XYZ file of C-alpha atoms in Angstrom:
487
model
C 229.710 70.279 13.543
C 229.591 71.245 10.092
C 226.442 68.222 9.880
C 224.473 69.582 13.096
C 224.797 72.989 11.296
C 223.202 71.724 7.989
C 220.527 69.865 9.872
C 219.179 72.906 12.111
C 219.816 74.810 8.739
C 217.337 73.273 7.132
C 215.017 73.034 9.701
C 215.081 76.535 9.979
C 214.451 77.245 6.389
C 211.652 75.006 6.189
C 210.668 76.885 9.122
C 211.170 80.009 7.258
C 209.130 78.928 4.558
C 205.940 79.378 6.347
C 204.647 75.640 5.473
C 204.495 74.501 9.348
C 202.352 77.458 10.242
C 198.885 76.480 8.457
C 196.634 74.457 10.985
C 195.587 72.044 8.213
C 199.457 71.028 7.792
C 199.775 70.671 11.596
C 196.988 68.287 11.672
C 198.114 66.370 8.166
C 201.604 65.597 10.462
C 199.714 64.851 13.672
C 197.618 62.157 11.417
C 200.610 60.801 9.808
C 202.309 60.454 13.382
C 199.146 58.743 14.469
C 199.533 56.334 11.406
C 202.862 55.503 12.180
C 202.224 54.732 15.895
C 199.533 52.576 14.688
C 201.115 50.763 11.442
C 204.882 50.230 13.196
C 203.104 49.048 16.677
C 204.796 45.737 16.324
C 208.185 47.360 15.414
C 208.219 49.720 18.425
C 207.103 47.275 20.809
C 209.906 45.187 19.769
C 212.389 48.085 20.627
C 211.399 48.496 23.791
C 211.503 44.539 24.635
C 214.909 44.988 23.472
C 216.038 48.007 25.373
C 214.085 47.706 28.646
C 212.714 43.890 28.509
C 209.135 45.309 28.373
C 206.086 42.694 27.561
C 204.022 43.930 25.200
C 200.897 44.712 27.015
C 203.128 46.963 29.701
C 204.935 48.459 26.620
C 201.633 49.364 24.981
C 200.037 50.659 28.126
C 203.103 52.524 29.501
C 204.068 53.954 25.688
C 202.206 53.768 23.147
C 198.690 54.112 24.614
C 199.750 57.582 26.050
C 200.807 58.921 22.856
C 197.798 57.714 20.921
C 195.950 59.371 23.677
C 197.880 62.919 22.976
C 197.518 62.485 19.427
C 193.757 62.451 19.722
C 193.482 64.985 22.047
C 195.634 67.207 20.036
C 194.072 67.026 16.901
C 190.674 67.547 18.294
C 191.544 70.819 20.486
C 193.965 72.271 18.447
C 191.717 74.650 16.592
C 190.294 76.005 19.540
C 193.771 76.268 21.531
C 195.113 77.944 18.412
C 192.374 80.423 18.187
C 193.183 83.989 19.340
C 192.131 84.623 22.805
C 190.244 87.710 23.576
C 191.259 89.364 26.383
C 189.553 92.162 28.912
C 189.617 95.881 27.719
C 189.484 99.145 29.705
C 187.852 102.212 28.817
C 190.621 103.559 27.059
C 190.415 100.395 24.434
C 186.730 99.210 24.500
C 186.281 100.176 20.506
C 189.751 98.308 20.013
C 190.308 94.898 19.358
C 192.465 92.953 21.843
C 193.805 89.092 21.656
C 196.461 86.873 22.836
C 197.925 85.168 19.568
C 199.551 81.920 19.647
C 202.577 81.891 17.326
C 205.429 78.995 16.894
C 209.045 79.919 18.589
C 210.819 78.289 15.287
C 213.095 75.244 15.593
C 213.098 73.780 18.724
C 214.992 70.613 20.333
C 213.205 67.679 22.025
C 216.198 65.448 23.660
C 214.306 61.899 25.074
C 215.185 60.100 27.805
C 216.151 56.195 28.200
C 213.698 54.887 30.569
C 210.462 55.515 28.363
C 212.077 56.067 25.353
C 209.242 56.306 23.050
C 206.668 58.298 24.915
C 208.945 60.986 26.162
C 210.121 61.777 22.851
C 206.834 61.545 21.276
C 204.751 63.740 23.840
C 206.863 66.801 23.367
C 206.916 66.529 19.709
C 203.237 66.214 19.091
C 203.087 69.499 21.185
C 206.084 70.949 19.226
C 204.062 70.431 15.962
C 200.796 71.424 17.088
C 202.294 75.101 18.001
C 203.705 74.745 14.454
C 207.363 74.533 15.115
C 210.279 72.702 12.935
C 211.563 69.939 15.558
C 214.956 68.480 15.823
C 214.446 65.137 17.649
C 217.333 63.799 19.673
C 216.187 60.390 21.122
C 218.579 59.089 24.242
C 221.406 56.627 22.624
C 221.067 54.723 25.993
C 217.901 52.873 25.033
C 219.622 52.120 21.221
C 216.845 49.986 20.057
C 214.247 52.102 20.249
C 216.425 55.423 19.196
C 217.220 53.452 15.779
C 213.681 52.602 15.023
C 212.203 56.545 16.013
C 215.026 57.632 13.580
C 214.254 55.094 11.080
C 210.335 55.586 10.787
C 209.644 59.211 11.488
C 211.374 60.427 8.111
C 208.846 57.967 6.537
C 205.715 59.492 8.151
C 206.714 63.419 8.900
C 208.078 65.839 6.838
C 211.846 65.418 6.822
C 213.400 68.827 6.540
C 210.782 70.180 9.311
C 211.575 66.973 11.838
C 215.179 65.705 11.650
C 216.078 62.638 13.791
C 219.892 63.145 15.520
C 221.233 59.945 17.026
C 224.254 59.625 18.953
C 226.006 60.139 22.399
C 227.501 62.715 24.066
C 229.871 64.444 21.048
C 226.751 64.308 18.901
C 224.647 66.078 21.299
C 227.377 68.562 22.488
C 227.382 69.769 18.656
C 223.941 69.683 18.618
C 223.695 71.851 21.910
C 226.417 74.449 20.229
C 223.496 75.363 17.456
C 220.886 78.171 17.928
C 217.216 76.864 18.653
C 214.242 78.674 20.090
C 213.004 76.320 22.399
C 214.601 73.149 24.239
C 213.063 70.618 26.088
C 215.357 68.097 27.907
C 214.554 64.940 30.208
C 217.086 63.590 32.270
C 218.833 64.111 35.142
C 219.696 67.127 36.678
C 223.849 67.239 35.731
C 222.706 67.052 32.226
C 220.062 69.422 32.641
C 222.350 72.163 34.119
C 225.001 71.451 31.027
C 221.780 71.864 28.745
C 220.827 74.856 29.979
C 224.246 76.543 29.923
C 224.385 75.938 26.147
C 220.902 77.483 25.833
C 221.932 80.161 27.630
C 224.587 81.350 25.346
C 221.448 81.671 22.679
C 219.120 82.960 25.383
C 217.203 79.909 24.384
C 214.275 79.054 26.567
C 214.126 75.916 28.300
C 212.038 73.123 29.905
C 213.718 70.478 31.988
C 212.095 67.513 33.439
C 214.951 66.511 35.731
C 213.322 63.862 38.349
C 214.787 64.058 41.943
C 213.698 61.697 44.787
C 210.012 61.934 45.280
C 208.772 61.410 48.955
C 205.808 59.332 49.822
C 204.234 59.890 53.151
C 201.453 57.073 54.764
C 199.834 58.406 57.507
C 198.793 56.125 60.149
C 195.166 56.442 59.562
C 195.373 54.996 56.048
C 193.953 51.873 54.548
C 197.413 50.166 54.505
C 196.551 47.287 51.932
C 195.055 49.809 49.258
C 198.119 52.134 49.924
C 201.093 49.633 49.399
C 199.226 48.331 46.242
C 199.226 51.313 44.649
C 202.454 52.493 45.939
C 204.048 48.896 45.003
C 202.545 49.432 41.461
C 204.015 53.005 40.769
C 207.498 51.994 42.351
C 208.353 49.113 40.517
C 207.107 49.549 37.301
C 209.566 49.669 34.457
C 211.781 48.422 37.151
C 211.945 51.202 39.512
C 213.113 53.785 36.599
C 210.317 56.078 36.377
C 211.192 59.644 36.985
C 207.978 60.036 39.416
C 207.922 56.584 41.078
C 208.142 56.912 44.852
C 211.731 57.355 45.653
C 211.146 56.504 49.382
C 208.667 55.861 51.827
C 207.924 57.980 55.340
C 205.530 56.310 57.882
C 205.407 56.026 61.798
C 207.658 53.459 63.115
C 204.481 51.523 64.512
C 203.590 50.959 60.962
C 206.864 50.275 59.336
C 206.775 46.390 59.583
C 203.086 46.421 58.016
C 203.826 48.625 55.139
C 206.993 45.661 54.298
C 204.261 43.078 54.664
C 201.560 44.563 52.769
C 203.987 45.440 49.782
C 205.541 41.783 50.108
C 201.931 40.364 49.358
C 201.109 42.975 46.768
C 204.745 41.985 45.002
C 203.554 38.460 45.293
C 200.126 39.088 43.759
C 201.651 41.128 40.727
C 204.679 38.929 39.930
C 204.319 35.965 41.376
C 206.797 33.244 43.481
C 209.835 33.858 40.603
C 209.940 37.503 40.034
C 212.802 36.849 37.469
C 210.669 34.807 35.314
C 207.684 37.282 35.605
C 207.011 38.740 32.384
C 205.465 41.702 34.139
C 208.925 42.921 35.654
C 211.538 44.720 33.558
C 215.347 44.847 34.102
C 217.688 47.416 34.529
C 219.116 49.539 31.326
C 222.295 48.498 31.316
C 225.263 47.100 33.520
C 226.772 50.580 34.236
C 223.313 51.361 36.130
C 222.620 47.803 37.907
C 226.306 48.462 39.361
C 224.975 52.040 40.188
C 222.043 50.685 42.190
C 223.668 47.680 43.348
C 226.159 50.233 45.106
C 222.869 51.796 47.196
C 222.301 48.539 48.877
C 225.775 48.405 50.845
C 225.463 48.658 54.469
C 221.745 48.497 54.411
C 218.900 46.575 56.282
C 217.344 44.451 53.342
C 213.885 43.719 54.305
C 212.454 41.941 51.517
C 214.114 41.133 47.849
C 218.067 42.200 47.228
C 218.360 39.205 44.653
C 220.451 40.240 41.703
C 221.917 38.746 38.201
C 224.282 40.878 36.455
C 224.068 38.844 33.289
C 220.351 39.911 32.686
C 220.827 43.169 34.807
C 218.241 42.030 36.773
C 217.549 43.500 40.310
C 214.578 42.301 42.150
C 211.923 44.180 43.988
C 213.893 45.418 47.243
C 212.677 46.945 50.574
C 215.005 48.700 52.684
C 213.940 49.750 56.614
C 215.547 51.913 59.393
C 217.261 53.692 56.483
C 219.185 56.527 58.077
C 218.354 60.225 56.299
C 222.320 60.149 55.738
C 222.863 57.108 54.037
C 224.003 57.132 50.397
C 220.550 55.623 49.214
C 219.236 58.868 50.122
C 221.378 61.241 48.795
C 220.710 60.622 44.951
C 217.796 59.732 42.925
C 217.431 55.547 43.105
C 216.164 55.071 39.781
C 215.546 51.499 40.422
C 213.722 49.251 42.371
C 215.082 49.547 45.930
C 212.262 51.435 48.420
C 214.045 53.105 51.524
C 211.625 53.515 54.385
C 212.517 56.015 56.700
C 210.761 56.752 59.899
C 208.954 59.923 61.281
C 206.717 60.469 64.090
C 204.452 62.685 63.031
C 203.340 64.647 59.719
C 204.934 67.740 61.045
C 208.376 65.770 61.008
C 207.826 64.506 57.550
C 207.056 67.865 56.265
C 210.021 69.383 57.714
C 211.927 66.480 56.471
C 210.602 66.727 52.779
C 211.533 70.462 52.791
C 214.997 70.131 54.030
C 215.750 68.282 50.933
C 215.323 69.576 47.020
C 211.931 69.896 45.949
C 211.110 66.892 43.879
C 209.252 65.861 40.921
C 206.551 64.607 42.694
C 205.148 63.934 46.024
C 202.507 61.424 47.301
C 200.398 61.271 50.596
C 198.023 58.439 51.457
C 195.393 59.038 54.455
C 191.724 58.551 55.295
C 191.971 62.429 56.327
C 191.795 64.821 53.331
C 192.572 67.718 55.331
C 196.031 66.116 56.143
C 196.649 65.823 52.755
C 196.004 69.470 51.724
C 197.998 70.408 54.630
C 201.205 68.115 53.358
C 200.530 70.153 49.904
C 199.947 73.948 51.105
C 203.682 73.235 53.160
C 205.623 71.602 51.059
C 206.571 72.392 47.034
C 207.054 69.694 44.229
C 206.276 69.571 40.570
C 203.124 67.886 40.995
C 201.330 65.703 43.718
C 198.954 62.918 43.875
C 197.055 61.866 47.069
C 196.044 58.379 47.785
C 198.005 56.848 44.893
C 200.823 57.632 42.805
C 202.045 58.693 39.484
C 198.620 59.241 38.057
C 198.406 62.924 37.787
C 200.935 62.298 34.991
C 198.082 60.651 33.001
C 195.524 63.575 33.476
C 196.043 65.773 30.217
C 194.779 68.712 31.991
C 197.363 68.947 34.532
C 200.633 70.488 33.845
C 203.714 67.963 33.815
C 206.873 69.347 34.887
C 209.308 69.984 37.800
C 210.232 73.334 40.236
C 213.951 74.034 41.869
C 216.035 71.164 41.353
C 213.418 68.916 39.604
C 213.251 71.192 36.673
C 211.168 74.177 35.159
C 208.415 74.505 32.757
C 205.710 71.521 31.832
C 203.881 69.943 29.114
C 201.138 67.732 28.482
C 197.929 68.522 26.582
C 197.254 72.287 26.117
C 200.130 72.816 28.369
C 202.830 71.336 25.913
C 201.138 73.540 23.135
C 201.490 76.878 25.204
C 205.110 75.793 26.178
C 206.128 75.783 22.325
C 204.019 78.788 21.327
C 204.828 82.542 21.899
C 201.496 84.225 23.417
C 201.707 87.289 21.600
C 200.020 90.284 22.904
C 198.042 91.906 19.984
C 196.255 95.307 20.159
C 194.396 96.563 16.886
C 193.346 100.327 16.855
C 191.495 102.437 14.040
C 192.489 105.915 13.305
C 189.244 107.498 14.840
C 188.180 109.655 18.145
C 191.877 111.015 18.040
C 190.503 113.278 20.591
C 190.551 110.494 23.408
C 194.089 110.292 22.992
C 195.222 113.714 23.678
C 195.554 112.931 27.412
C 198.918 111.073 26.552
C 200.301 113.802 24.515
C 202.275 116.705 25.618
C 201.817 119.245 27.168
C 201.004 117.479 30.559
C 198.381 118.623 33.234
C 196.531 117.729 36.083
C 193.469 117.289 34.138
C 194.767 114.884 31.666
C 196.381 112.774 34.686
C 192.937 112.953 36.665
C 190.986 111.779 33.079
C 193.716 109.166 32.866
C 193.042 107.915 36.254
C 189.477 107.650 35.432
C 190.172 105.652 32.129
C 192.645 103.353 33.948
C 191.790 102.755 37.129
C 187.942 103.194 37.195
C 186.243 99.405 37.924
C 182.653 99.239 36.555
C 180.427 96.322 36.938
C 179.452 95.276 33.407
C 176.467 93.442 34.495
C 174.767 96.067 35.828
C 175.393 99.041 33.479
C 176.156 97.187 30.440
C 178.421 97.868 27.435
C 176.465 100.746 25.768
C 176.814 102.912 29.244
C 180.338 102.052 29.209
C 180.549 103.508 25.323
C 178.644 106.335 26.340
C 181.117 107.072 28.920
C 183.825 107.184 26.781
C 182.376 109.267 24.227
C 181.242 111.843 27.091
C 184.745 111.733 28.360
C 186.342 112.225 24.525
C 184.105 115.156 24.561
C 185.355 116.788 27.959
C 188.706 116.094 26.764
C 188.339 118.185 24.102
C 186.695 120.570 25.857
C 189.166 120.679 28.633
C 192.348 121.262 25.902
């Protein structure tokens, strides 16, 4: 416990020194982080290979590319993001300066996940640095090689006191959560998310929780099945199904179930060849514990394709389950593996009802040639994010917030949304000491006349384009004189 107190204490002392606040310093640190990713690319790829059997090009596109893109965007846009944001004023404040100022929260904690162990630590870190915070980084101990590398590299490139890295398992994380932070961002499962939130509540610390869930994928009969199934196959089986926004299960009409299976089988052959196990593009389950958990979900299911396993290498082949009962074990928890159940529904109404009976998912996918049907599903359901006629791609658009709702999480980040998550939006109003007579309406003693003038100032709406700011200013002066006369 004492070690964690020291780490967080040093970070807070460094933050209180004020050195993380200037934009020049923030950009300098972001440039150093960019240099780290570029110079240590081979080491990062090797760690991802050791943890998840990610081949070089997959690891680069899944993890490194997103970090470099986020860095480039943040460094370009940070001056405009951090600038005071003027707000509209009323008659009472037209001569004043009113704006939203963005200030850092303080010392924040970022707890990463093991399935994308580099990008899911680095992207929140980028936003927290950009906002001017000190950041304690806790990579997942499950992806031990990447965690070790992050702990080794960050102090070589970033300010050691402002951005410390803590490694370790549950005991270390528990001790860390006992400390006071000004914000915590956690990526992982719902059970641990509740623990994080409970620990944060003791200090009234706000949290951002990215928790996953069972993300549904509805396929309409009026759809190009070949294209839909190719996109679904890519999103489902990338990283061996260990993606928080992977399509968890398919909902479709019974009449197209067999066609969906055949199209996915064709695509799997196209992506991974005849022998999936030997394909360099197919990853592995992270460890034996998760291997056994996913394997247990196959019990009693009708396997339409796949099902082959090898415990020694944590290999589970891309698997499709058909005629799955909504009450079966595989439909109770997030699969987080290369197993795709198909549940049949007879209409979009039934699909919507099915989705709404369950906890709100992190993502939702709809495939149809009918854009109105897609928008209907969006309007009648709730999820963290949604993509129509594709999967996962909303994650890669930095102008969209990435986050959950309900059991799939709270808060969001990516791009400017990361900067705002780790910033306090401070309401700022600066007045001068002139025209004191306009303030008499708010001073005692009260009167109906004062109430009437207050209603005029606060409730009256003017079309600025038509009467102009000059006339508004003139109205303010006249009103001030009238108030003086009335009093």
